[in-house]
JSON list of C-alpha atoms in Angstrom, two decimals:
[
{"chain": "A", "resi": 1, "resn": "MET", "atom": "CA", "xyz": [-19.88, 34.76, 24.75]},
{"chain": "A", "resi": 2, "resn": "ASN", "atom": "CA", "xyz": [-21.19, 34.75, 21.00]},
{"chain": "A", "resi": 3, "resn": "ARG", "atom": "CA", "xyz": [-17.90, 35.58, 19.67]},
{"chain": "A", "resi": 4, "resn": "TYR", "atom": "CA", "xyz": [-16.62, 32.61, 21.55]},
{"chain": "A", "resi": 5, "resn": "ASN", "atom": "CA", "xyz": [-19.30, 30.15, 20.28]},
{"chain": "A", "resi": 6, "resn": "ALA", "atom": "CA", "xyz": [-18.84, 31.64, 16.69]},
{"chain": "A", "resi": 7, "resn": "LEU", "atom": "CA", "xyz": [-15.01, 31.09, 16.75]},
{"chain": "A", "resi": 8, "resn": "LEU", "atom": "CA", "xyz": [-15.54, 27.60, 18.37]},
{"chain": "A", "resi": 9, "resn": "ALA", "atom": "CA", "xyz": [-17.97, 26.67, 15.72]},
{"chain": "A", "resi": 10, "resn": "ILE", "atom": "CA", "xyz": [-15.53, 27.94, 13.06]},
{"chain": "A", "resi": 11, "resn": "VAL", "atom": "CA", "xyz": [-12.74, 25.70, 14.68]},
{"chain": "A", "resi": 12, "resn": "VAL", "atom": "CA", "xyz": [-15.08, 22.70, 14.67]},
{"chain": "A", "resi": 13, "resn": "ILE", "atom": "CA", "xyz": [-15.88, 23.28, 11.10]},
{"chain": "A", "resi": 14, "resn": "LEU", "atom": "CA", "xyz": [-12.75, 23.71, 9.97]},
{"chain": "A", "resi": 15, "resn": "PHE", "atom": "CA", "xyz": [-11.36, 20.74, 11.96]},
{"chain": "A", "resi": 16, "resn": "LEU", "atom": "CA", "xyz": [-14.08, 18.34, 10.60]},
{"chain": "A", "resi": 17, "resn": "SER", "atom": "CA", "xyz": [-13.58, 19.67, 6.88]},
{"chain": "A", "resi": 18, "resn": "LEU", "atom": "CA", "xyz": [-9.66, 18.97, 7.22]},
{"chain": "A", "resi": 19, "resn": "THR", "atom": "CA", "xyz": [-10.50, 15.71, 8.78]},
{"chain": "A", "resi": 20, "resn": "PHE", "atom": "CA", "xyz": [-13.01, 14.35, 6.29]},
{"chain": "A", "resi": 21, "resn": "THR", "atom": "CA", "xyz": [-11.06, 15.85, 3.43]},
{"chain": "A", "resi": 22, "resn": "ALA", "atom": "CA", "xyz": [-7.84, 14.12, 4.54]},
{"chain": "A", "resi": 23, "resn": "HIS", "atom": "CA", "xyz": [-9.50, 10.62, 4.47]},
{"chain": "A", "resi": 24, "resn": "SER", "atom": "CA", "xyz": [-11.97, 11.08, 1.71]},
{"chain": "A", "resi": 25, "resn": "ILE", "atom": "CA", "xyz": [-10.07, 10.14, -1.28]},
{"chain": "A", "resi": 26, "resn": "GLN", "atom": "CA", "xyz": [-10.76, 6.82, -2.88]},
{"chain": "A", "resi": 27, "resn": "TYR", "atom": "CA", "xyz": [-9.52, 5.46, -6.01]},
{"chain": "A", "resi": 28, "resn": "VAL", "atom": "CA", "xyz": [-10.57, 2.07, -7.77]},
{"chain": "A", "resi": 29, "resn": "VAL", "atom": "CA", "xyz": [-7.62, 0.30, -9.70]},
{"chain": "A", "resi": 30, "resn": "ASN", "atom": "CA", "xyz": [-9.14, -2.41, -12.30]},
{"chain": "A", "resi": 31, "resn": "GLN", "atom": "CA", "xyz": [-7.30, -3.65, -15.09]},
{"chain": "A", "resi": 32, "resn": "ASN", "atom": "CA", "xyz": [-10.57, -4.00, -17.06]},
{"chain": "A", "resi": 33, "resn": "GLY", "atom": "CA", "xyz": [-10.72, -0.22, -17.50]},
{"chain": "A", "resi": 34, "resn": "SER", "atom": "CA", "xyz": [-13.94, 0.12, -15.20]},
{"chain": "A", "resi": 35, "resn": "GLY", "atom": "CA", "xyz": [-12.01, 1.63, -12.42]},
{"chain": "A", "resi": 36, "resn": "ASP", "atom": "CA", "xyz": [-10.26, 5.20, -11.88]},
{"chain": "A", "resi": 37, "resn": "TYR", "atom": "CA", "xyz": [-6.90, 3.56, -12.73]},
{"chain": "A", "resi": 38, "resn": "THR", "atom": "CA", "xyz": [-5.59, 0.45, -14.61]},
{"chain": "A", "resi": 39, "resn": "ASN", "atom": "CA", "xyz": [-2.29, 0.03, -12.42]},
{"chain": "A", "resi": 40, "resn": "ILE", "atom": "CA", "xyz": [-1.47, 0.67, -8.77]},
{"chain": "A", "resi": 41, "resn": "ARG", "atom": "CA", "xyz": [1.13, 3.06, -9.31]},
{"chain": "A", "resi": 42, "resn": "ALA", "atom": "CA", "xyz": [-1.05, 5.50, -11.09]},
{"chain": "A", "resi": 43, "resn": "ALA", "atom": "CA", "xyz": [-3.22, 5.35, -8.19]},
{"chain": "A", "resi": 44, "resn": "ILE", "atom": "CA", "xyz": [-0.79, 5.90, -5.49]},
{"chain": "A", "resi": 45, "resn": "ASP", "atom": "CA", "xyz": [0.97, 8.48, -7.43]},
{"chain": "A", "resi": 46, "resn": "ALA", "atom": "CA", "xyz": [-2.45, 10.41, -7.76]},
{"chain": "A", "resi": 47, "resn": "VAL", "atom": "CA", "xyz": [-2.63, 10.91, -4.05]},
{"chain": "A", "resi": 48, "resn": "PRO", "atom": "CA", "xyz": [-1.61, 14.35, -3.11]},
{"chain": "A", "resi": 49, "resn": "ASN", "atom": "CA", "xyz": [1.23, 14.89, -0.33]},
{"chain": "A", "resi": 50, "resn": "GLY", "atom": "CA", "xyz": [-0.49, 15.55, 2.84]},
{"chain": "A", "resi": 51, "resn": "GLN", "atom": "CA", "xyz": [-3.44, 13.40, 1.98]},
{"chain": "A", "resi": 52, "resn": "SER", "atom": "CA", "xyz": [-4.91, 10.08, 2.87]},
{"chain": "A", "resi": 53, "resn": "ALA", "atom": "CA", "xyz": [-6.38, 7.78, 0.44]},
{"chain": "A", "resi": 54, "resn": "THR", "atom": "CA", "xyz": [-8.06, 4.18, 0.33]},
{"chain": "A", "resi": 55, "resn": "ILE", "atom": "CA", "xyz": [-7.10, 2.42, -2.86]},
{"chain": "A", "resi": 56, "resn": "PHE", "atom": "CA", "xyz": [-9.36, -0.39, -3.93]},
{"chain": "A", "resi": 57, "resn": "VAL", "atom": "CA", "xyz": [-7.51, -2.94, -6.36]},
{"chain": "A", "resi": 58, "resn": "VAL", "atom": "CA", "xyz": [-9.87, -5.24, -8.00]},
{"chain": "A", "resi": 59, "resn": "GLY", "atom": "CA", "xyz": [-9.06, -9.04, -8.87]},
{"chain": "A", "resi": 60, "resn": "ASN", "atom": "CA", "xyz": [-9.96, -10.08, -11.98]},
{"chain": "A", "resi": 61, "resn": "TYR", "atom": "CA", "xyz": [-9.96, -13.71, -13.23]},
{"chain": "A", "resi": 62, "resn": "ASP", "atom": "CA", "xyz": [-10.22, -15.05, -16.88]},
{"chain": "A", "resi": 63, "resn": "GLN", "atom": "CA", "xyz": [-12.75, -17.61, -18.03]},
{"chain": "A", "resi": 64, "resn": "ASN", "atom": "CA", "xyz": [-11.05, -20.61, -16.69]},
{"chain": "A", "resi": 65, "resn": "GLY", "atom": "CA", "xyz": [-11.14, -18.99, -13.25]},
{"chain": "A", "resi": 66, "resn": "ASP", "atom": "CA", "xyz": [-7.40, -18.45, -12.97]},
{"chain": "A", "resi": 67, "resn": "PRO", "atom": "CA", "xyz": [-6.27, -14.96, -11.55]},
{"chain": "A", "resi": 68, "resn": "ILE", "atom": "CA", "xyz": [-5.06, -12.26, -14.09]},
{"chain": "A", "resi": 69, "resn": "PRO", "atom": "CA", "xyz": [-2.12, -10.92, -12.31]},
{"chain": "A", "resi": 70, "resn": "TYR", "atom": "CA", "xyz": [-0.96, -7.47, -11.62]},
{"chain": "A", "resi": 71, "resn": "THR", "atom": "CA", "xyz": [2.64, -7.21, -12.86]},
{"chain": "A", "resi": 72, "resn": "GLY", "atom": "CA", "xyz": [5.27, -5.10, -14.74]},
{"chain": "A", "resi": 73, "resn": "THR", "atom": "CA", "xyz": [6.42, -1.88, -13.61]},
{"chain": "A", "resi": 74, "resn": "ASN", "atom": "CA", "xyz": [3.40, 0.03, -12.91]},
{"chain": "A", "resi": 75, "resn": "ASN", "atom": "CA", "xyz": [2.32, -2.54, -10.28]},
{"chain": "A", "resi": 76, "resn": "LEU", "atom": "CA", "xyz": [5.64, -3.53, -8.81]},
{"chain": "A", "resi": 77, "resn": "ASN", "atom": "CA", "xyz": [8.46, -1.96, -6.49]},
{"chain": "A", "resi": 78, "resn": "LEU", "atom": "CA", "xyz": [5.96, 0.73, -5.49]},
{"chain": "A", "resi": 79, "resn": "THR", "atom": "CA", "xyz": [7.06, 3.09, -2.78]},
{"chain": "A", "resi": 80, "resn": "TRP", "atom": "CA", "xyz": [5.35, 5.51, -0.66]},
{"chain": "A", "resi": 81, "resn": "ASN", "atom": "CA", "xyz": [6.45, 7.69, 2.35]},
{"chain": "A", "resi": 82, "resn": "GLY", "atom": "CA", "xyz": [3.88, 7.50, 5.23]},
{"chain": "A", "resi": 83, "resn": "ALA", "atom": "CA", "xyz": [5.05, 10.91, 6.44]},
{"chain": "A", "resi": 84, "resn": "LEU", "atom": "CA", "xyz": [4.31, 12.66, 3.13]},
{"chain": "A", "resi": 85, "resn": "LYS", "atom": "CA", "xyz": [0.86, 10.61, 2.35]},
{"chain": "A", "resi": 86, "resn": "ASN", "atom": "CA", "xyz": [-0.89, 7.49, 3.90]},
{"chain": "A", "resi": 87, "resn": "ILE", "atom": "CA", "xyz": [-2.07, 4.82, 1.44]},
{"chain": "A", "resi": 88, "resn": "ASN", "atom": "CA", "xyz": [-4.79, 2.08, 2.45]},
{"chain": "A", "resi": 89, "resn": "LEU", "atom": "CA", "xyz": [-4.58, -0.55, -0.10]},
{"chain": "A", "resi": 90, "resn": "ARG", "atom": "CA", "xyz": [-7.59, -2.91, 0.04]},
{"chain": "A", "resi": 91, "resn": "GLY", "atom": "CA", "xyz": [-8.04, -5.97, -2.27]},
{"chain": "A", "resi": 92, "resn": "VAL", "atom": "CA", "xyz": [-11.15, -6.78, -3.53]},
{"chain": "A", "resi": 93, "resn": "ASN", "atom": "CA", "xyz": [-11.78, -10.16, -4.98]},
{"chain": "A", "resi": 94, "resn": "ASN", "atom": "CA", "xyz": [-8.27, -11.16, -3.99]},
{"chain": "A", "resi": 95, "resn": "PRO", "atom": "CA", "xyz": [-6.17, -9.65, -6.71]},
{"chain": "A", "resi": 96, "resn": "LEU", "atom": "CA", "xyz": [-2.64, -11.44, -7.47]},
{"chain": "A", "resi": 97, "resn": "ILE", "atom": "CA", "xyz": [0.18, -9.62, -7.53]},
{"chain": "A", "resi": 98, "resn": "ASP", "atom": "CA", "xyz": [2.84, -11.50, -9.59]},
{"chain": "A", "resi": 99, "resn": "GLY", "atom": "CA", "xyz": [6.78, -10.39, -9.15]},
{"chain": "A", "resi": 100, "resn": "VAL", "atom": "CA", "xyz": [7.70, -12.68, -11.96]},
{"chain": "A", "resi": 101, "resn": "TYR", "atom": "CA", "xyz": [10.57, -14.08, -9.59]},
{"chain": "A", "resi": 102, "resn": "TRP", "atom": "CA", "xyz": [12.56, -10.47, -9.80]},
{"chain": "A", "resi": 103, "resn": "ASN", "atom": "CA", "xyz": [10.47, -7.79, -7.87]},
{"chain": "A", "resi": 104, "resn": "GLN", "atom": "CA", "xyz": [9.05, -6.81, -4.86]},
{"chain": "A", "resi": 105, "resn": "ALA", "atom": "CA", "xyz": [5.57, -5.35, -4.59]},
{"chain": "A", "resi": 106, "resn": "PHE", "atom": "CA", "xyz": [5.54, -2.44, -1.80]},
{"chain": "A", "resi": 107, "resn": "ILE", "atom": "CA", "xyz": [8.41, -0.54, -0.24]},
{"chain": "A", "resi": 108, "resn": "ILE", "atom": "CA", "xyz": [6.88, 1.42, 2.62]},
{"chain": "A", "resi": 109, "resn": "VAL", "atom": "CA", "xyz": [8.93, 4.35, 4.36]},
{"chain": "A", "resi": 110, "resn": "ASN", "atom": "CA", "xyz": [7.85, 5.81, 7.72]},
{"chain": "A", "resi": 111, "resn": "GLY", "atom": "CA", "xyz": [4.39, 4.07, 7.64]},
{"chain": "A", "resi": 112, "resn": "THR", "atom": "CA", "xyz": [1.61, 5.12, 9.97]},
{"chain": "A", "resi": 113, "resn": "GLU", "atom": "CA", "xyz": [-1.16, 3.22, 11.48]},
{"chain": "A", "resi": 114, "resn": "ASN", "atom": "CA", "xyz": [-3.16, 4.54, 8.18]},
{"chain": "A", "resi": 115, "resn": "ASP", "atom": "CA", "xyz": [-0.93, 2.88, 5.90]},
{"chain": "A", "resi": 116, "resn": "ILE", "atom": "CA", "xyz": [-2.43, -0.41, 5.29]},
{"chain": "A", "resi": 117, "resn": "VAL", "atom": "CA", "xyz": [-1.93, -3.66, 2.89]},
{"chain": "A", "resi": 118, "resn": "ARG", "atom": "CA", "xyz": [-5.00, -6.01, 2.97]},
{"chain": "A", "resi": 119, "resn": "GLY", "atom": "CA", "xyz": [-6.69, -8.80, 0.96]},
{"chain": "A", "resi": 120, "resn": "PHE", "atom": "CA", "xyz": [-4.06, -9.58, -1.63]},
{"chain": "A", "resi": 121, "resn": "THR", "atom": "CA", "xyz": [-2.07, -12.56, -2.76]},
{"chain": "A", "resi": 122, "resn": "PHE", "atom": "CA", "xyz": [1.69, -11.81, -3.28]},
{"chain": "A", "resi": 123, "resn": "TYR", "atom": "CA", "xyz": [3.39, -14.65, -5.59]},
{"chain": "A", "resi": 124, "resn": "ASN", "atom": "CA", "xyz": [6.79, -14.93, -7.10]},
{"chain": "A", "resi": 125, "resn": "LEU", "atom": "CA", "xyz": [8.34, -12.21, -5.27]},
{"chain": "A", "resi": 126, "resn": "ARG", "atom": "CA", "xyz": [11.89, -11.55, -4.34]},
{"chain": "A", "resi": 127, "resn": "VAL", "atom": "CA", "xyz": [14.69, -9.06, -3.50]},
{"chain": "A", "resi": 128, "resn": "MET", "atom": "CA", "xyz": [18.09, -10.02, -4.84]},
{"chain": "A", "resi": 129, "resn": "GLY", "atom": "CA", "xyz": [21.74, -9.73, -3.37]},
{"chain": "A", "resi": 130, "resn": "GLY", "atom": "CA", "xyz": [23.80, -10.75, -0.53]},
{"chain": "A", "resi": 131, "resn": "ASN", "atom": "CA", "xyz": [23.45, -9.88, 3.28]},
{"chain": "A", "resi": 132, "resn": "SER", "atom": "CA", "xyz": [25.77, -6.84, 3.14]},
{"chain": "A", "resi": 133, "resn": "ASN", "atom": "CA", "xyz": [25.06, -5.90, -0.58]},
{"chain": "A", "resi": 134, "resn": "CYS", "atom": "CA", "xyz": [21.17, -6.28, -1.01]},
{"chain": "A", "resi": 135, "resn": "PRO", "atom": "CA", "xyz": [20.14, -3.53, -3.51]},
{"chain": "A", "resi": 136, "resn": "GLY", "atom": "CA", "xyz": [18.20, -0.74, -2.20]},
{"chain": "A", "resi": 137, "resn": "PRO", "atom": "CA", "xyz": [15.71, -2.19, 0.45]},
{"chain": "A", "resi": 138, "resn": "GLN", "atom": "CA", "xyz": [17.48, -4.43, 2.67]},
{"chain": "A", "resi": 139, "resn": "GLY", "atom": "CA", "xyz": [15.08, -7.49, 2.25]},
{"chain": "A", "resi": 140, "resn": "GLY", "atom": "CA", "xyz": [11.62, -8.54, 2.04]},
{"chain": "A", "resi": 141, "resn": "GLY", "atom": "CA", "xyz": [10.47, -10.52, -1.13]},
{"chain": "A", "resi": 142, "resn": "ALA", "atom": "CA", "xyz": [7.01, -8.98, -1.19]},
{"chain": "A", "resi": 143, "resn": "ILE", "atom": "CA", "xyz": [6.98, -6.12, 1.30]},
{"chain": "A", "resi": 144, "resn": "TYR", "atom": "CA", "xyz": [9.71, -4.13, 3.02]},
{"chain": "A", "resi": 145, "resn": "ILE", "atom": "CA", "xyz": [8.98, -1.80, 5.86]},
{"chain": "A", "resi": 146, "resn": "HIS", "atom": "CA", "xyz": [11.34, 0.76, 6.85]},
{"chain": "A", "resi": 147, "resn": "HIS", "atom": "CA", "xyz": [10.30, 2.60, 9.88]},
{"chain": "A", "resi": 148, "resn": "GLY", "atom": "CA", "xyz": [6.76, 3.25, 11.36]},
{"chain": "A", "resi": 149, "resn": "ASN", "atom": "CA", "xyz": [3.70, 1.54, 12.09]},
{"chain": "A", "resi": 150, "resn": "PRO", "atom": "CA", "xyz": [2.04, 0.42, 8.90]},
{"chain": "A", "resi": 151, "resn": "LYS", "atom": "CA", "xyz": [-0.61, -2.65, 9.23]},
{"chain": "A", "resi": 152, "resn": "ILE", "atom": "CA", "xyz": [-0.34, -5.50, 6.94]},
{"chain": "A", "resi": 153, "resn": "PHE", "atom": "CA", "xyz": [-3.37, -7.76, 7.34]},
{"chain": "A", "resi": 154, "resn": "ASP", "atom": "CA", "xyz": [-5.31, -10.74, 5.71]},
{"chain": "A", "resi": 155, "resn": "ASN", "atom": "CA", "xyz": [-2.65, -11.44, 2.80]},
{"chain": "A", "resi": 156, "resn": "VAL", "atom": "CA", "xyz": [-1.57, -14.70, 1.19]},
{"chain": "A", "resi": 157, "resn": "PHE", "atom": "CA", "xyz": [2.12, -14.92, 0.26]},
{"chain": "A", "resi": 158, "resn": "GLN", "atom": "CA", "xyz": [3.29, -17.53, -2.08]},
{"chain": "A", "resi": 159, "resn": "ASN", "atom": "CA", "xyz": [6.82, -18.27, -3.29]},
{"chain": "A", "resi": 160, "resn": "CYS", "atom": "CA", "xyz": [8.25, -15.23, -2.02]},
{"chain": "A", "resi": 161, "resn": "TYR", "atom": "CA", "xyz": [11.89, -14.87, -0.98]},
{"chain": "A", "resi": 162, "resn": "GLY", "atom": "CA", "xyz": [14.89, -12.90, 0.06]},
{"chain": "A", "resi": 163, "resn": "SER", "atom": "CA", "xyz": [17.63, -14.61, -2.04]},
{"chain": "A", "resi": 164, "resn": "LEU", "atom": "CA", "xyz": [20.29, -14.17, 0.41]},
{"chain": "A", "resi": 165, "resn": "CYS", "atom": "CA", "xyz": [18.69, -11.02, 1.93]},
{"chain": "A", "resi": 166, "resn": "PRO", "atom": "CA", "xyz": [16.58, -11.41, 4.93]},
{"chain": "A", "resi": 167, "resn": "GLY", "atom": "CA", "xyz": [12.70, -11.64, 4.82]},
{"chain": "A", "resi": 168, "resn": "GLY", "atom": "CA", "xyz": [11.05, -13.99, 2.62]},
{"chain": "A", "resi": 169, "resn": "ALA", "atom": "CA", "xyz": [7.75, -12.35, 2.56]},
{"chain": "A", "resi": 170, "resn": "ILE", "atom": "CA", "xyz": [8.03, -9.11, 4.53]},
{"chain": "A", "resi": 171, "resn": "TYR", "atom": "CA", "xyz": [11.00, -7.55, 6.11]},
{"chain": "A", "resi": 172, "resn": "VAL", "atom": "CA", "xyz": [10.61, -5.12, 8.91]},
{"chain": "A", "resi": 173, "resn": "ASN", "atom": "CA", "xyz": [13.12, -2.41, 9.75]},
{"chain": "A", "resi": 174, "resn": "ASN", "atom": "CA", "xyz": [13.08, -0.33, 12.71]},
{"chain": "A", "resi": 175, "resn": "ALA", "atom": "CA", "xyz": [9.18, -0.61, 12.87]},
{"chain": "A", "resi": 176, "resn": "GLU", "atom": "CA", "xyz": [8.66, -2.09, 16.18]},
{"chain": "A", "resi": 177, "resn": "ASN", "atom": "CA", "xyz": [4.92, -1.00, 16.00]},
{"chain": "A", "resi": 178, "resn": "ALA", "atom": "CA", "xyz": [4.27, -2.57, 12.70]},
{"chain": "A", "resi": 179, "resn": "GLU", "atom": "CA", "xyz": [1.10, -4.91, 12.87]},
{"chain": "A", "resi": 180, "resn": "ILE", "atom": "CA", "xyz": [1.39, -8.10, 10.60]}
]
């Protein structure tokens, strides 16, 4: 009985340590330099495969109260595979992601219920092309979801469109359990 209890205790401790390790990564993205990273791509890339992370993206505003957008190659067209790593993106203070009329924000492949996008404003995002020749992802001006069941909550989409591709703001492809 002692060996059984000792073995059970070891298994429980290993399970708990793996569970807490897998969900304990947290990063803060803030353009003003006060976070762990100044762009979203660096934070997503920092999450090791096989891990989950919560990435807090802080919205900043200028002296007139206008949002300072996250834009450019390190904040747009960001892809991750939920089968390899889980990303929980949480907007703090309503960050603005501006695609400058030519980019998507996020491409989520094989997303799980742990792949979450919440609390952002998506602005001027689009995917270009025609119905049969949309480049790369097949639609979704702001977010393209390919397979899986990620969660997209409490976001604002303004001026996002597919430009002859399906999905103005979000396009869901073979992801019947995605929550939007």
